[in-house]
mmCIF file of C-alpha atoms and ligand atoms in Angstrom:
data_model
loop_
_atom_site.group_PDB
_atom_site.id
_atom_site.type_symbol
_atom_site.label_atom_id
_atom_site.label_comp_id
_atom_site.label_asym_id
_atom_site.label_seq_id
_atom_site.Cartn_x
_atom_site.Cartn_y
_atom_site.Cartn_z
ATOM 1 C CA UNK F 566 64.042 -13.547 24.040
ATOM 2 C CA UNK F 567 64.625 -11.660 20.728
ATOM 3 C CA UNK F 568 61.380 -11.338 18.586
ATOM 4 C CA UNK F 569 61.953 -12.159 14.840
ATOM 5 C CA UNK F 570 59.177 -11.149 12.387
ATOM 6 C CA UNK F 571 58.536 -13.705 9.501
ATOM 7 C CA UNK F 572 56.870 -12.412 6.399
ATOM 8 C CA UNK F 573 55.204 -14.911 4.338
ATOM 9 C CA UNK F 574 55.054 -14.396 0.396
ATOM 10 C CA UNK F 575 51.386 -13.724 0.823
ATOM 11 C CA UNK F 576 52.151 -10.792 3.182
ATOM 12 C CA UNK F 577 51.369 -12.660 6.488
ATOM 13 C CA UNK F 578 53.421 -11.986 9.318
ATOM 14 C CA UNK F 579 54.260 -14.035 12.261
ATOM 15 C CA UNK F 580 56.266 -12.746 15.333
ATOM 16 C CA UNK F 581 58.025 -15.290 17.318
ATOM 17 C CA UNK F 582 60.200 -15.310 20.384
ATOM 18 C CA UNK F 583 63.484 -17.024 19.091
ATOM 19 C CA UNK F 584 66.079 -17.994 21.761
ATOM 20 C CA UNK F 585 69.528 -16.532 21.763
ATOM 21 C CA UNK F 586 72.110 -18.449 19.760
ATOM 22 C CA UNK F 587 69.608 -20.162 17.787
ATOM 23 C CA UNK F 588 69.508 -18.916 14.267
ATOM 24 C CA UNK F 589 66.769 -17.386 12.264
ATOM 25 C CA UNK F 590 66.083 -20.546 10.302
ATOM 26 C CA UNK F 591 65.710 -22.770 13.856
ATOM 27 C CA UNK F 592 63.333 -19.887 15.101
ATOM 28 C CA UNK F 593 61.062 -20.850 12.056
ATOM 29 C CA UNK F 594 61.408 -24.512 11.975
ATOM 30 C CA UNK F 595 60.805 -24.635 15.762
ATOM 31 C CA UNK F 596 57.568 -22.422 15.723
ATOM 32 C CA UNK F 597 56.181 -24.065 12.529
ATOM 33 C CA UNK F 598 56.481 -21.355 10.355
ATOM 34 C CA UNK F 599 55.891 -22.381 6.658
ATOM 35 C CA UNK F 600 58.162 -20.986 4.013
ATOM 36 C CA UNK F 601 61.425 -22.156 5.237
ATOM 37 C CA UNK F 602 62.265 -25.805 4.637
ATOM 38 C CA UNK F 603 65.635 -26.060 5.755
ATOM 39 C CA UNK F 604 66.473 -29.499 4.403
ATOM 40 C CA UNK F 605 70.099 -29.694 5.391
ATOM 41 C CA UNK F 606 69.152 -28.798 8.990
ATOM 42 C CA UNK F 607 71.560 -25.683 8.885
ATOM 43 C CA UNK F 608 74.574 -26.861 7.165
ATOM 44 C CA UNK F 609 74.795 -24.544 4.819
ATOM 45 C CA UNK F 610 74.317 -27.039 1.865
ATOM 46 C CA UNK F 611 70.678 -26.830 0.661
ATOM 47 C CA UNK F 612 69.805 -23.120 0.155
ATOM 48 C CA UNK F 613 66.137 -24.174 1.439
ATOM 49 C CA UNK F 614 66.301 -21.637 4.119
ATOM 50 C CA UNK F 615 66.601 -18.433 1.644
ATOM 51 C CA UNK F 616 65.120 -15.269 3.224
ATOM 52 C CA UNK F 617 65.119 -11.325 2.226
ATOM 53 C CA UNK F 618 66.078 -9.312 4.976
ATOM 54 C CA UNK F 619 63.575 -6.647 5.176
ATOM 55 C CA UNK F 620 65.075 -3.437 3.208
ATOM 56 C CA UNK F 621 64.627 -1.276 6.189
ATOM 57 C CA UNK F 622 66.755 -3.259 8.461
ATOM 58 C CA UNK F 623 68.913 -1.614 10.820
ATOM 59 C CA UNK F 624 70.011 -4.466 12.821
ATOM 60 C CA UNK F 625 73.702 -5.666 12.584
ATOM 61 C CA UNK F 626 73.770 -9.199 10.914
ATOM 62 C CA UNK F 627 76.597 -11.765 10.984
ATOM 63 C CA UNK F 628 79.091 -11.509 8.033
ATOM 64 C CA UNK F 629 78.258 -13.534 4.864
ATOM 65 C CA UNK F 630 80.730 -16.312 4.643
ATOM 66 C CA UNK F 631 82.164 -17.541 1.051
ATOM 67 C CA UNK F 632 79.806 -20.796 1.220
ATOM 68 C CA UNK F 633 76.779 -18.958 1.947
ATOM 69 C CA UNK F 634 77.416 -16.476 -0.794
ATOM 70 C CA UNK F 635 77.732 -19.016 -3.303
ATOM 71 C CA UNK F 636 74.847 -20.993 -2.663
ATOM 72 C CA UNK F 637 72.599 -18.083 -2.752
ATOM 73 C CA UNK F 638 73.018 -18.003 -6.412
ATOM 74 C CA UNK F 639 71.325 -21.779 -6.441
ATOM 75 C CA UNK F 640 68.187 -21.337 -4.458
ATOM 76 C CA UNK F 641 64.797 -21.690 -5.889
ATOM 77 C CA UNK F 642 63.851 -17.691 -5.936
ATOM 78 C CA UNK F 643 66.243 -15.020 -7.441
ATOM 79 C CA UNK F 644 68.909 -13.893 -5.418
ATOM 80 C CA UNK F 645 68.491 -10.196 -4.408
ATOM 81 C CA UNK F 646 70.962 -7.475 -2.588
ATOM 82 C CA UNK F 647 69.406 -8.429 0.619
ATOM 83 C CA UNK F 648 69.382 -12.033 0.163
ATOM 84 C CA UNK F 649 70.801 -14.556 3.290
ATOM 85 C CA UNK F 650 70.513 -18.052 3.983
ATOM 86 C CA UNK F 651 68.698 -17.996 7.508
ATOM 87 C CA UNK F 652 70.572 -20.823 9.095
ATOM 88 C CA UNK F 653 73.702 -18.623 8.830
ATOM 89 C CA UNK F 654 71.981 -15.673 10.917
ATOM 90 C CA UNK F 655 72.566 -16.452 14.605
ATOM 91 C CA UNK F 656 70.041 -14.604 16.991
ATOM 92 C CA UNK F 657 71.310 -12.356 19.557
ATOM 93 C CA UNK F 658 69.553 -9.292 21.679
ATOM 94 C CA UNK F 659 71.048 -7.153 18.673
ATOM 95 C CA UNK F 660 68.530 -9.026 16.287
ATOM 96 C CA UNK F 661 65.528 -8.054 18.546
ATOM 97 C CA UNK F 662 63.070 -6.704 15.998
ATOM 98 C CA UNK F 663 64.349 -8.105 12.869
ATOM 99 C CA UNK F 664 62.385 -8.705 10.004
ATOM 100 C CA UNK F 665 62.745 -11.461 7.259
ATOM 101 C CA UNK F 666 60.603 -12.030 4.041
ATOM 102 C CA UNK F 667 60.147 -15.627 2.914
ATOM 103 C CA UNK F 668 60.626 -15.905 -1.021
ATOM 104 C CA UNK F 669 57.721 -17.497 -2.863
ATOM 105 C CA UNK F 670 59.212 -21.141 -2.763
ATOM 106 C CA UNK F 671 62.227 -23.011 -1.337
ATOM 107 C CA UNK F 672 62.417 -25.945 -3.762
HETATM 108 FE FE1 FES E 1389 70.313 -25.587 4.507
HETATM 109 FE FE2 FES E 1389 70.307 -23.251 5.446
HETATM 110 S S1 FES E 1389 69.376 -24.858 6.005
HETATM 111 S S2 FES E 1389 71.112 -24.015 3.622
#
């Protein structure tokens, strides 16, 4: 299974195996990773699964759709160039080694 690294705002890293076809958000929720709330369960309507993709990332990521793009302006923490909604990042073997950073807060 692909390994995804979640970096909390305080710098603590947690590496988990995430099943293919799950999302980066579900990988966090199913493994008890704090820092991703995911209130809407992956429906791209809450913005509480905001992550910053590691700036050194070389993994191909899914295309950002318009709904995600617009919602990222209304998250609890600043939108950055590398912001994504983790529920909109499907996990495949290509994402093995992906690193995402959690913002200071989601609500
Ligand atoms: Fe709600 Fe991602 S879980 S927008």
